[in-house]
PDB file of C-alpha atoms in Angstrom:
ATOM      1  CA  UNK A   1      18.470   4.047   9.950  1.00  0.00           C
ATOM      2  CA  UNK A   2      21.429   1.728   9.634  1.00  0.00           C
ATOM      3  CA  UNK A   3      24.975   2.936   9.048  1.00  0.00           C
ATOM      4  CA  UNK A   4      25.111   2.154   5.325  1.00  0.00           C
ATOM      5  CA  UNK A   5      23.874   4.711   2.846  1.00  0.00           C
ATOM      6  CA  UNK A   6      20.288   4.446   1.749  1.00  0.00           C
ATOM      7  CA  UNK A   7      19.243   4.899  -1.881  1.00  0.00           C
ATOM      8  CA  UNK A   8      16.160   6.609  -3.228  1.00  0.00           C
ATOM      9  CA  UNK A   9      14.091   4.735  -5.773  1.00  0.00           C
ATOM     10  CA  UNK A  10      11.583   5.628  -8.415  1.00  0.00           C
ATOM     11  CA  UNK A  11       8.906   3.017  -7.713  1.00  0.00           C
ATOM     12  CA  UNK A  12       7.168   2.144 -10.983  1.00  0.00           C
ATOM     13  CA  UNK A  13       4.174  -0.166 -10.831  1.00  0.00           C
ATOM     14  CA  UNK A  14       0.837  -0.766 -12.452  1.00  0.00           C
ATOM     15  CA  UNK A  15      -2.209  -0.679 -10.210  1.00  0.00           C
ATOM     16  CA  UNK A  16      -4.961  -1.414 -12.707  1.00  0.00           C
ATOM     17  CA  UNK A  17      -5.851  -5.031 -11.868  1.00  0.00           C
ATOM     18  CA  UNK A  18      -6.018  -7.115  -8.700  1.00  0.00           C
ATOM     19  CA  UNK A  19      -2.699  -8.841  -9.561  1.00  0.00           C
ATOM     20  CA  UNK A  20      -0.983  -5.493 -10.185  1.00  0.00           C
ATOM     21  CA  UNK A  21      -2.420  -4.058  -6.957  1.00  0.00           C
ATOM     22  CA  UNK A  22      -1.094  -7.059  -5.005  1.00  0.00           C
ATOM     23  CA  UNK A  23       2.379  -6.786  -6.570  1.00  0.00           C
ATOM     24  CA  UNK A  24       2.366  -3.039  -5.841  1.00  0.00           C
ATOM     25  CA  UNK A  25       1.469  -3.581  -2.185  1.00  0.00           C
ATOM     26  CA  UNK A  26       3.936  -6.444  -1.735  1.00  0.00           C
ATOM     27  CA  UNK A  27       6.813  -4.500  -3.314  1.00  0.00           C
ATOM     28  CA  UNK A  28       6.046  -1.338  -1.349  1.00  0.00           C
ATOM     29  CA  UNK A  29       6.029  -3.311   1.910  1.00  0.00           C
ATOM     30  CA  UNK A  30       9.361  -4.926   0.971  1.00  0.00           C
ATOM     31  CA  UNK A  31      11.120  -1.663   0.110  1.00  0.00           C
ATOM     32  CA  UNK A  32       9.859  -0.094   3.322  1.00  0.00           C
ATOM     33  CA  UNK A  33      11.545  -2.965   5.183  1.00  0.00           C
ATOM     34  CA  UNK A  34      14.732  -2.841   3.095  1.00  0.00           C
ATOM     35  CA  UNK A  35      17.492  -1.149   5.113  1.00  0.00           C
ATOM     36  CA  UNK A  36      19.232   0.180   1.977  1.00  0.00           C
ATOM     37  CA  UNK A  37      16.185   2.057   0.618  1.00  0.00           C
ATOM     38  CA  UNK A  38      15.182   5.539   1.776  1.00  0.00           C
ATOM     39  CA  UNK A  39      11.446   5.235   1.138  1.00  0.00           C
ATOM     40  CA  UNK A  40      10.651   8.579   2.777  1.00  0.00           C
ATOM     41  CA  UNK A  41      12.648  10.436   0.105  1.00  0.00           C
ATOM     42  CA  UNK A  42      11.885   8.067  -2.762  1.00  0.00           C
ATOM     43  CA  UNK A  43       9.523   8.889  -5.608  1.00  0.00           C
ATOM     44  CA  UNK A  44       6.308   6.894  -5.475  1.00  0.00           C
ATOM     45  CA  UNK A  45       4.149   8.144  -8.365  1.00  0.00           C
ATOM     46  CA  UNK A  46       0.790   7.621  -6.639  1.00  0.00           C
ATOM     47  CA  UNK A  47       2.034   9.930  -3.882  1.00  0.00           C
ATOM     48  CA  UNK A  48       3.292  12.595  -6.312  1.00  0.00           C
ATOM     49  CA  UNK A  49       0.390  13.214  -8.660  1.00  0.00           C
ATOM     50  CA  UNK A  50      -0.346  16.802  -9.620  1.00  0.00           C
ATOM     51  CA  UNK A  51      -1.978  18.820  -6.824  1.00  0.00           C
ATOM     52  CA  UNK A  52      -2.115  15.679  -4.684  1.00  0.00           C
ATOM     53  CA  UNK A  53      -5.045  14.342  -6.694  1.00  0.00           C
ATOM     54  CA  UNK A  54      -4.732  10.580  -7.187  1.00  0.00           C
ATOM     55  CA  UNK A  55      -6.143   9.177 -10.396  1.00  0.00           C
ATOM     56  CA  UNK A  56      -7.062   5.925  -8.637  1.00  0.00           C
ATOM     57  CA  UNK A  57      -9.386   7.986  -6.427  1.00  0.00           C
ATOM     58  CA  UNK A  58     -10.447  10.461  -9.143  1.00  0.00           C
ATOM     59  CA  UNK A  59     -10.623   8.651 -12.522  1.00  0.00           C
ATOM     60  CA  UNK A  60     -12.145  11.767 -14.106  1.00  0.00           C
ATOM     61  CA  UNK A  61      -8.634  13.268 -14.034  1.00  0.00           C
ATOM     62  CA  UNK A  62      -7.729  11.095 -17.009  1.00  0.00           C
ATOM     63  CA  UNK A  63      -9.622  13.636 -19.118  1.00  0.00           C
ATOM     64  CA  UNK A  64      -7.871  16.655 -17.556  1.00  0.00           C
ATOM     65  CA  UNK A  65      -4.952  17.589 -19.819  1.00  0.00           C
ATOM     66  CA  UNK A  66      -3.345  19.934 -17.279  1.00  0.00           C
ATOM     67  CA  UNK A  67      -3.395  17.262 -14.560  1.00  0.00           C
ATOM     68  CA  UNK A  68      -2.135  14.606 -16.997  1.00  0.00           C
ATOM     69  CA  UNK A  69       0.762  16.692 -18.351  1.00  0.00           C
ATOM     70  CA  UNK A  70       1.807  17.950 -14.929  1.00  0.00           C
ATOM     71  CA  UNK A  71       1.696  14.424 -13.485  1.00  0.00           C
ATOM     72  CA  UNK A  72       3.722  13.063 -16.414  1.00  0.00           C
ATOM     73  CA  UNK A  73       6.304  15.853 -16.020  1.00  0.00           C
ATOM     74  CA  UNK A  74       6.542  15.164 -12.296  1.00  0.00           C
ATOM     75  CA  UNK A  75       7.150  11.471 -12.960  1.00  0.00           C
ATOM     76  CA  UNK A  76       9.932  12.304 -15.430  1.00  0.00           C
ATOM     77  CA  UNK A  77      11.575  14.444 -12.737  1.00  0.00           C
ATOM     78  CA  UNK A  78      11.129  11.536 -10.309  1.00  0.00           C
ATOM     79  CA  UNK A  79      12.958   9.142 -12.648  1.00  0.00           C
ATOM     80  CA  UNK A  80      15.754  11.681 -13.212  1.00  0.00           C
ATOM     81  CA  UNK A  81      16.241  12.595  -9.557  1.00  0.00           C
ATOM     82  CA  UNK A  82      16.096   9.133  -7.943  1.00  0.00           C
ATOM     83  CA  UNK A  83      19.218   7.089  -7.299  1.00  0.00           C
ATOM     84  CA  UNK A  84      17.795   4.029  -9.014  1.00  0.00           C
ATOM     85  CA  UNK A  85      14.732   2.669 -10.741  1.00  0.00           C
ATOM     86  CA  UNK A  86      12.563  -0.172  -9.436  1.00  0.00           C
ATOM     87  CA  UNK A  87       9.562  -1.605 -11.250  1.00  0.00           C
ATOM     88  CA  UNK A  88       7.091  -4.328 -10.381  1.00  0.00           C
ATOM     89  CA  UNK A  89       6.732  -6.489 -13.467  1.00  0.00           C
ATOM     90  CA  UNK A  90       4.026  -9.034 -14.142  1.00  0.00           C
ATOM     91  CA  UNK A  91       4.957 -11.065 -17.228  1.00  0.00           C
ATOM     92  CA  UNK A  92       1.335 -11.643 -18.182  1.00  0.00           C
ATOM     93  CA  UNK A  93       0.108  -8.127 -17.318  1.00  0.00           C
ATOM     94  CA  UNK A  94       2.606  -5.636 -18.666  1.00  0.00           C
ATOM     95  CA  UNK A  95       1.848  -1.985 -18.091  1.00  0.00           C
ATOM     96  CA  UNK A  96       2.680   0.350 -20.989  1.00  0.00           C
ATOM     97  CA  UNK A  97       3.339   3.214 -18.583  1.00  0.00           C
ATOM     98  CA  UNK A  98       5.980   1.147 -16.811  1.00  0.00           C
ATOM     99  CA  UNK A  99       7.502   0.417 -20.213  1.00  0.00           C
ATOM    100  CA  UNK A 100       7.894   4.135 -20.893  1.00  0.00           C
ATOM    101  CA  UNK A 101       9.358   4.667 -17.420  1.00  0.00           C
ATOM    102  CA  UNK A 102      11.834   1.804 -17.939  1.00  0.00           C
ATOM    103  CA  UNK A 103      12.955   3.465 -21.182  1.00  0.00           C
ATOM    104  CA  UNK A 104      13.400   6.811 -19.435  1.00  0.00           C
ATOM    105  CA  UNK A 105      15.405   5.188 -16.654  1.00  0.00           C
ATOM    106  CA  UNK A 106      17.645   3.478 -19.213  1.00  0.00           C
ATOM    107  CA  UNK A 107      18.170   6.763 -21.067  1.00  0.00           C
ATOM    108  CA  UNK A 108      19.105   8.513 -17.807  1.00  0.00           C
ATOM    109  CA  UNK A 109      21.594   5.777 -16.928  1.00  0.00           C
ATOM    110  CA  UNK A 110      19.760   4.551 -13.839  1.00  0.00           C
ATOM    111  CA  UNK A 111      20.329   1.150 -12.252  1.00  0.00           C
ATOM    112  CA  UNK A 112      17.178  -0.753 -13.254  1.00  0.00           C
ATOM    113  CA  UNK A 113      15.612  -3.426 -11.072  1.00  0.00           C
ATOM    114  CA  UNK A 114      12.558  -5.377 -12.174  1.00  0.00           C
ATOM    115  CA  UNK A 115      10.681  -7.249  -9.451  1.00  0.00           C
ATOM    116  CA  UNK A 116       8.538 -10.224 -10.373  1.00  0.00           C
ATOM    117  CA  UNK A 117       6.165 -12.071  -8.035  1.00  0.00           C
ATOM    118  CA  UNK A 118       7.740 -15.392  -7.040  1.00  0.00           C
ATOM    119  CA  UNK A 119       5.017 -17.429  -8.752  1.00  0.00           C
ATOM    120  CA  UNK A 120       5.736 -15.662 -12.077  1.00  0.00           C
ATOM    121  CA  UNK A 121       9.532 -15.645 -11.838  1.00  0.00           C
ATOM    122  CA  UNK A 122      11.038 -17.480 -14.808  1.00  0.00           C
ATOM    123  CA  UNK A 123       8.141 -16.763 -17.169  1.00  0.00           C
ATOM    124  CA  UNK A 124       8.969 -15.101 -20.482  1.00  0.00           C
ATOM    125  CA  UNK A 125       9.226 -11.313 -20.432  1.00  0.00           C
ATOM    126  CA  UNK A 126       9.357  -8.653 -23.102  1.00  0.00           C
ATOM    127  CA  UNK A 127      12.713  -8.352 -24.883  1.00  0.00           C
ATOM    128  CA  UNK A 128      12.910  -4.597 -24.309  1.00  0.00           C
ATOM    129  CA  UNK A 129      12.236  -4.908 -20.570  1.00  0.00           C
ATOM    130  CA  UNK A 130      14.699  -7.803 -20.323  1.00  0.00           C
ATOM    131  CA  UNK A 131      17.391  -5.840 -22.159  1.00  0.00           C
ATOM    132  CA  UNK A 132      16.870  -2.714 -20.057  1.00  0.00           C
ATOM    133  CA  UNK A 133      17.003  -4.434 -16.675  1.00  0.00           C
ATOM    134  CA  UNK A 134      20.274  -4.667 -14.791  1.00  0.00           C
ATOM    135  CA  UNK A 135      18.766  -7.313 -12.549  1.00  0.00           C
ATOM    136  CA  UNK A 136      15.409  -9.044 -12.135  1.00  0.00           C
ATOM    137  CA  UNK A 137      14.535 -10.030  -8.575  1.00  0.00           C
ATOM    138  CA  UNK A 138      11.965 -12.350  -7.090  1.00  0.00           C
ATOM    139  CA  UNK A 139       9.547 -10.444  -4.889  1.00  0.00           C
ATOM    140  CA  UNK A 140      10.748 -12.482  -1.888  1.00  0.00           C
ATOM    141  CA  UNK A 141      14.324 -11.174  -2.396  1.00  0.00           C
ATOM    142  CA  UNK A 142      13.395  -7.486  -2.521  1.00  0.00           C
ATOM    143  CA  UNK A 143      13.361  -6.898   1.240  1.00  0.00           C
ATOM    144  CA  UNK A 144      16.971  -8.065   1.679  1.00  0.00           C
ATOM    145  CA  UNK A 145      18.617  -6.998  -1.601  1.00  0.00           C
ATOM    146  CA  UNK A 146      21.561  -4.672  -0.918  1.00  0.00           C
ATOM    147  CA  UNK A 147      21.040  -1.651  -3.158  1.00  0.00           C
ATOM    148  CA  UNK A 148      24.428  -0.315  -2.050  1.00  0.00           C
ATOM    149  CA  UNK A 149      26.074  -3.178  -3.937  1.00  0.00           C
ATOM    150  CA  UNK A 150      24.385  -3.194  -7.345  1.00  0.00           C
ATOM    151  CA  UNK A 151      25.430  -5.808  -9.879  1.00  0.00           C
ATOM    152  CA  UNK A 152      24.258  -7.187 -13.210  1.00  0.00           C
ATOM    153  CA  UNK A 153      22.697 -10.584 -13.646  1.00  0.00           C
ATOM    154  CA  UNK A 154      20.720 -12.242 -16.416  1.00  0.00           C
ATOM    155  CA  UNK A 155      17.061 -13.060 -15.912  1.00  0.00           C
ATOM    156  CA  UNK A 156      16.668 -16.863 -16.231  1.00  0.00           C
ATOM    157  CA  UNK A 157      13.421 -16.683 -18.182  1.00  0.00           C
ATOM    158  CA  UNK A 158      13.080 -16.437 -21.936  1.00  0.00           C
ATOM    159  CA  UNK A 159      12.131 -13.336 -23.885  1.00  0.00           C
ATOM    160  CA  UNK A 160       9.409 -12.708 -26.430  1.00  0.00           C
TER     161      UNK A 160
END
């Protein structure tokens, strides 16, 4: 670990299509390499599902109300307890769950970072996501972004 303080993140991401899975994997690799992120103590929803049962491995859980409510509650605690909020964002494949998480993070006053794959950076994004984000990064900038020095910047793309 380097001498500067590391931040915990709530790592929001869709994983329901090949493009979302790729963005998820790329962002996770980048935050693991980022010296200002404490991945070990961060909240990665797929690693914190109720009773350790992952819905991507057990899709039948989507019909289990106890699992669903407990997993949702755990994710809310993850948003609240993390230092900041990070979300992979694909302009052409928005995930409604990420939208809810972005809203929670905004309500809890978290620093909100959206990460867009380089090839999609600059494409139009949803007005509510745009307005909630403190900064929107290219995927290639995620590994070196200094989360100890947060700042605001406008996303260069349009909104819809």
